[in-house]
Coordinates of C-alpha atoms in Angstrom, one line a residue:
X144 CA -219.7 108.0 64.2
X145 CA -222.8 108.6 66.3
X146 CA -226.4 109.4 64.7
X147 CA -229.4 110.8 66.7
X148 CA -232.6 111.8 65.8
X149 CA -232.4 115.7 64.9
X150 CA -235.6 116.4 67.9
X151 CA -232.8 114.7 70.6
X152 CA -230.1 116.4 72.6
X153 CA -227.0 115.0 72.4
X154 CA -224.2 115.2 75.0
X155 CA -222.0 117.4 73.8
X156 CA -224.4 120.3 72.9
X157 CA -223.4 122.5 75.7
X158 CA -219.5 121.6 76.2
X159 CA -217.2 124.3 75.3
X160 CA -215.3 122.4 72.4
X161 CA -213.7 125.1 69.7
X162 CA -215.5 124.1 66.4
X163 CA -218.2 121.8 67.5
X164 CA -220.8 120.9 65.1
X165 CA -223.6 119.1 63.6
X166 CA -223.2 117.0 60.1
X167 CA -226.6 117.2 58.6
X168 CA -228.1 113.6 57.6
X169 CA -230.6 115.2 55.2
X170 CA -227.9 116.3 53.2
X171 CA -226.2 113.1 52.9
X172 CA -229.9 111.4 52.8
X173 CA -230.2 113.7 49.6
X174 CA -227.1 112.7 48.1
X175 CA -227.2 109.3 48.6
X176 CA -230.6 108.5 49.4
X177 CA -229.9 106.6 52.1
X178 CA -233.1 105.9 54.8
X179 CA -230.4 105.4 57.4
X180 CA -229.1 109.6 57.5
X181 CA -232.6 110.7 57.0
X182 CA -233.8 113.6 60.0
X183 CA -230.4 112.4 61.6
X184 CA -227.6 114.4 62.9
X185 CA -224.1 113.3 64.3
X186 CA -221.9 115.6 66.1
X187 CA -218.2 116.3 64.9
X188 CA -215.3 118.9 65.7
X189 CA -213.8 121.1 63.3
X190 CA -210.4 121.9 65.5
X191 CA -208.1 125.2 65.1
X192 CA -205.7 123.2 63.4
X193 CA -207.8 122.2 60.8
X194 CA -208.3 118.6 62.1
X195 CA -211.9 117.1 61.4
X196 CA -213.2 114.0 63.4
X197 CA -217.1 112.9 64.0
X198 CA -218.0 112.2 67.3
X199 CA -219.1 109.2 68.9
X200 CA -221.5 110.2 71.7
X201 CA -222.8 108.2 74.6
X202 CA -225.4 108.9 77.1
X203 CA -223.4 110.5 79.1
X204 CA -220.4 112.8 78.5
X205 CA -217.6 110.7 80.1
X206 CA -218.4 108.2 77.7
X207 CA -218.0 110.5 74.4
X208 CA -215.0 110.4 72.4
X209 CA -213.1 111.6 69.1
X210 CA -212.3 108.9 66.7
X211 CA -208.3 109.7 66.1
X212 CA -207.6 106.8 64.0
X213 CA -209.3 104.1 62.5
X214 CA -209.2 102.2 66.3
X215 CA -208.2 104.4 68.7
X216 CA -211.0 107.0 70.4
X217 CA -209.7 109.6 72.8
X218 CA -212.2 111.2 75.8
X219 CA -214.0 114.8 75.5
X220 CA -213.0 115.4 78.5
X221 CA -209.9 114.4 80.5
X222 CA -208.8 114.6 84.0
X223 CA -205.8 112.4 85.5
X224 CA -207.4 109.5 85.4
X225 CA -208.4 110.1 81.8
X226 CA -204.9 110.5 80.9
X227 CA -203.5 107.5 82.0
X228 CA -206.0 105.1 81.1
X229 CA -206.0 107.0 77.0
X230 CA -202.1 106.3 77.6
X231 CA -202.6 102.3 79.2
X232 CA -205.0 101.9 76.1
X233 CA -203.3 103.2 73.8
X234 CA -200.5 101.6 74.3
X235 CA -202.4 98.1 74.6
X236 CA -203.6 98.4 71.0
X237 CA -200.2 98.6 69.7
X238 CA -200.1 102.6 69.4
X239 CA -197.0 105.0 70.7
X240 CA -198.3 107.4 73.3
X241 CA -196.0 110.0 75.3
X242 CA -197.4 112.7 77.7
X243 CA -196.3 115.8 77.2
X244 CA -196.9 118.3 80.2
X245 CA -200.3 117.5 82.1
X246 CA -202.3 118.5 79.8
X247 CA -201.3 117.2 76.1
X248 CA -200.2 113.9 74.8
X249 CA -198.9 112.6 71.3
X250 CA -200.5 109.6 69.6
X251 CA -199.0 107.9 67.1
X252 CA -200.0 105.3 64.4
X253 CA -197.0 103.3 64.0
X254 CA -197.9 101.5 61.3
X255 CA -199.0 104.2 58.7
X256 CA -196.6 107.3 61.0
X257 CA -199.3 109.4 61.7
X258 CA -199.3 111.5 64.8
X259 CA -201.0 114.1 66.6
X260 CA -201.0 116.2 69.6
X261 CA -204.4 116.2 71.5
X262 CA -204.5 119.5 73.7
X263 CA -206.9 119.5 76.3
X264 CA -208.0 122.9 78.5
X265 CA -206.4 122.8 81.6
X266 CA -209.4 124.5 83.9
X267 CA -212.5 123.0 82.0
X268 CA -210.6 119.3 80.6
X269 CA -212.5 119.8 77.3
X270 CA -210.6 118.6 74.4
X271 CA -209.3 122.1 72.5
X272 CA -207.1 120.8 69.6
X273 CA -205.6 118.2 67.5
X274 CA -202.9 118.7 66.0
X275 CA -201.1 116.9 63.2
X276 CA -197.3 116.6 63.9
X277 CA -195.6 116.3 60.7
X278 CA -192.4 115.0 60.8
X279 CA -189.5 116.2 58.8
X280 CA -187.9 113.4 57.2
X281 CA -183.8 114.2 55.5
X282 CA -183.5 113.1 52.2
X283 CA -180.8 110.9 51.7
X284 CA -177.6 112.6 50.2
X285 CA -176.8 112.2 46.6
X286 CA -174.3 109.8 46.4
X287 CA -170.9 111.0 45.5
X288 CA -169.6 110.2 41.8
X289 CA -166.6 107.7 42.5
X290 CA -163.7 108.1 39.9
X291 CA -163.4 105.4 37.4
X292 CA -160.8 102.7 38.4
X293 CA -159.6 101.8 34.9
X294 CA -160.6 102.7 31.3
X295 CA -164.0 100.7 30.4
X296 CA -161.7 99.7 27.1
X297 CA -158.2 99.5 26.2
X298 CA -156.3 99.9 22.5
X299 CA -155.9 96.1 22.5
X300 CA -159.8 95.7 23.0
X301 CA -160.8 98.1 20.5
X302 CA -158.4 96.5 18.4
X303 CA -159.4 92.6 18.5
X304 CA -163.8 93.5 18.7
X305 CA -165.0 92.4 15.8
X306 CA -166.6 95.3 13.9
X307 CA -170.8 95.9 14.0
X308 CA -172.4 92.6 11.8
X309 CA -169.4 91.2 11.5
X310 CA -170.6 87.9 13.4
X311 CA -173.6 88.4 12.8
X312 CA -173.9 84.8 11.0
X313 CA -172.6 83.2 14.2
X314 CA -175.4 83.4 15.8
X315 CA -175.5 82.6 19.5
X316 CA -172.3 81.1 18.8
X317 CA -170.5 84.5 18.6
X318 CA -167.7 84.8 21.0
X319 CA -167.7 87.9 23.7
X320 CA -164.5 89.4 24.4
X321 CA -165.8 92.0 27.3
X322 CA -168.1 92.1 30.3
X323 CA -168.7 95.5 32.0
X324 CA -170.8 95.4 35.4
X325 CA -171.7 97.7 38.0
X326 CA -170.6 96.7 41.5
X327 CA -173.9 98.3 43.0
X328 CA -176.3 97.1 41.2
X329 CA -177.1 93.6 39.4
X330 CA -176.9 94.9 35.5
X331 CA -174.4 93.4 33.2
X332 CA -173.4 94.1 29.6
X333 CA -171.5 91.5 27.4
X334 CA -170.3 93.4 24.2
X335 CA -169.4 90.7 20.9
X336 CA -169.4 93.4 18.1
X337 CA -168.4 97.3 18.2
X338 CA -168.1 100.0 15.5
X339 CA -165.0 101.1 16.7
X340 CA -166.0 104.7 18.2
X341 CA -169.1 104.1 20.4
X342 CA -171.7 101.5 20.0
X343 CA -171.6 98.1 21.3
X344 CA -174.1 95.0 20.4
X345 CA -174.4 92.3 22.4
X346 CA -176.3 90.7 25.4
X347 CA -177.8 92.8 28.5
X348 CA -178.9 91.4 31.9
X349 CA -181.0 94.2 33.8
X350 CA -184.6 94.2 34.3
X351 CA -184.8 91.4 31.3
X352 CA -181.8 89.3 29.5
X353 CA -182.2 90.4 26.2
X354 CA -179.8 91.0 23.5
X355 CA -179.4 94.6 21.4
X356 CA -177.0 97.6 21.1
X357 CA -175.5 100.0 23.9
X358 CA -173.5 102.6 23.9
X359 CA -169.8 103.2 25.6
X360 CA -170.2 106.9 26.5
X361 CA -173.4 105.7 28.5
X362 CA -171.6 103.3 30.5
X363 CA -168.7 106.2 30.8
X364 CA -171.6 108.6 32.2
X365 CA -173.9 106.3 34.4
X366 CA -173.4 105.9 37.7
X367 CA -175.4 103.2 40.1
X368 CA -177.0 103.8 43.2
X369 CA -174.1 104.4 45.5
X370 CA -172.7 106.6 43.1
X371 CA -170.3 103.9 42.1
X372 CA -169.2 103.6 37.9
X373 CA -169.6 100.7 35.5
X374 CA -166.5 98.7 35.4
X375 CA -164.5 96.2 33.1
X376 CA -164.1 92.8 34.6
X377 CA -160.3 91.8 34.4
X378 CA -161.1 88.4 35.1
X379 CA -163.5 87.6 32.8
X380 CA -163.1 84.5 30.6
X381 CA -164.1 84.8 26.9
X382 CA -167.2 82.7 25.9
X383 CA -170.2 82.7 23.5
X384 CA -173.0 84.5 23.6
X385 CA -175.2 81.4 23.9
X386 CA -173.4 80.1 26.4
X387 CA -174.0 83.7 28.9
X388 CA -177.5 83.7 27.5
X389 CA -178.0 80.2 29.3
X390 CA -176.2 81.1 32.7
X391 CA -177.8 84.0 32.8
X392 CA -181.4 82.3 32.4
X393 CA -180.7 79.7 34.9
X394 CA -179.7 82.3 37.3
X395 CA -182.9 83.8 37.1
X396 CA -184.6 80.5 36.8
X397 CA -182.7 79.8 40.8
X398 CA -183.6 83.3 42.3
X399 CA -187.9 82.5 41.5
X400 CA -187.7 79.0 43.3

């Protein structure tokens, strides 16, 4: 951004740029009261996309530019040469540039995806637009609900859970019959006690390791991020709830060295 005294020409004043003009320093030396705007002006474009960039002006106008992004400047005013140094430099500070036709060409930002056209006028070689190109991005498709392998509980489960409280006094030394997991995802849910229809208590491993009730219809409904449902392991060996409370935390304890 280029200040000059309000009495002094700049040179841009008489180039035929759609939307060109002055931000007022006073203004901003009013708002912010700040010596450094005060009887200054700075000269900026207000395209027919709806694109605003400030200016920074040099003596002369082959060496005024637009300020694109937050590194890159492109000229006023282009001609052959214009366009493939822009393209050599742009390219050199690490930003995508294609040429389209002879007189527009797409910059990109590839770190943040930005992009724009820059159109310039093909008689004159005044800069006459930038335009954002907004790029239409698919959302991914909802993933498709995979049927359920095997029931999440069989008679002979339901039959040998102990009943809600009813090991209460065990403590961590309770023993855990059942271990349902979801093969897309890292949660885990050991059930030790059931009320016979739908509620579970027991230990969880998800976000945190903590223990408390769940429910069987919500492992019935949920689905993980590939769409895939919560399943019974068939291979899992019966053990305490102490016992998984310590793998679990040693597990965790492994993945933060």
């Amino acid at each position: 951004m280029t200040w000059v005294e309000k009495n002094r020409p700049t040179s841009v004043d008489e180039t035929p740029i759609p939307g060109l003009f002055l931000v007022d320093g006073d203004m901003l030396y009013a708002l912010r009261d700040d010596d450094r705007f005060r009887a200054q002006k700075c000269p900026a474009v207000a395209f027919p996309s709806g694109v605003v960039r400030v200016l920074n002006t040099g003596d002369i106008l082959d060496t005024t530019t637009v300020q694109l992004f937050e590194e890159l400047d492109v000229p006023v005013k282009a001609d052959e040469r214009h366009f493939q140094e822009l393209i050599e430099g742009v390219l050199d500070l690490g930003y995508g540039a294609t040429r389209v036709g002879e007189w527009e060409v797409e910059l990109e930002d590839t770190i943040s995806g930005e992009r724009f056209r820059v159109v310039y006028d093909e008689i004159t070689g005044y800069i006459q637009d930038v335009v954002p190109i907004v790029v239409q991005i698919r959302p991914p498709e909802r993933p498709r609900s995979i049927p359920r392998p095997m029931p999440l509980l069989t008679d002979e489960i339901r039959a040998n859970l102990p009943k809600l409280y009813e090991t209460e006094e065990q403590g961590l030394s309770a023993p855990v019959q059942v271990k349902f997991f979801t093969p897309d995802s890292g949660w885990t849910w050991y059930a030790s006690e059931f009320d016979g229809e739908d509620i579970f208590f027991g230990l969880v491993s998800g976000l945190e390791l903590e223990f408390g009730y769940f429910s069987l219809s919500e492992l019935e409904a949920v689905r993980g991020p590939l769409g895939l449902p919560i399943e019974r392991d068939l291979y899992f060996t019966p053990t305490t709830l102490g016992e998984l409370k310590e793998r679990h935390e040693q597990e965790r304890s492994n993945r933060q060295e």
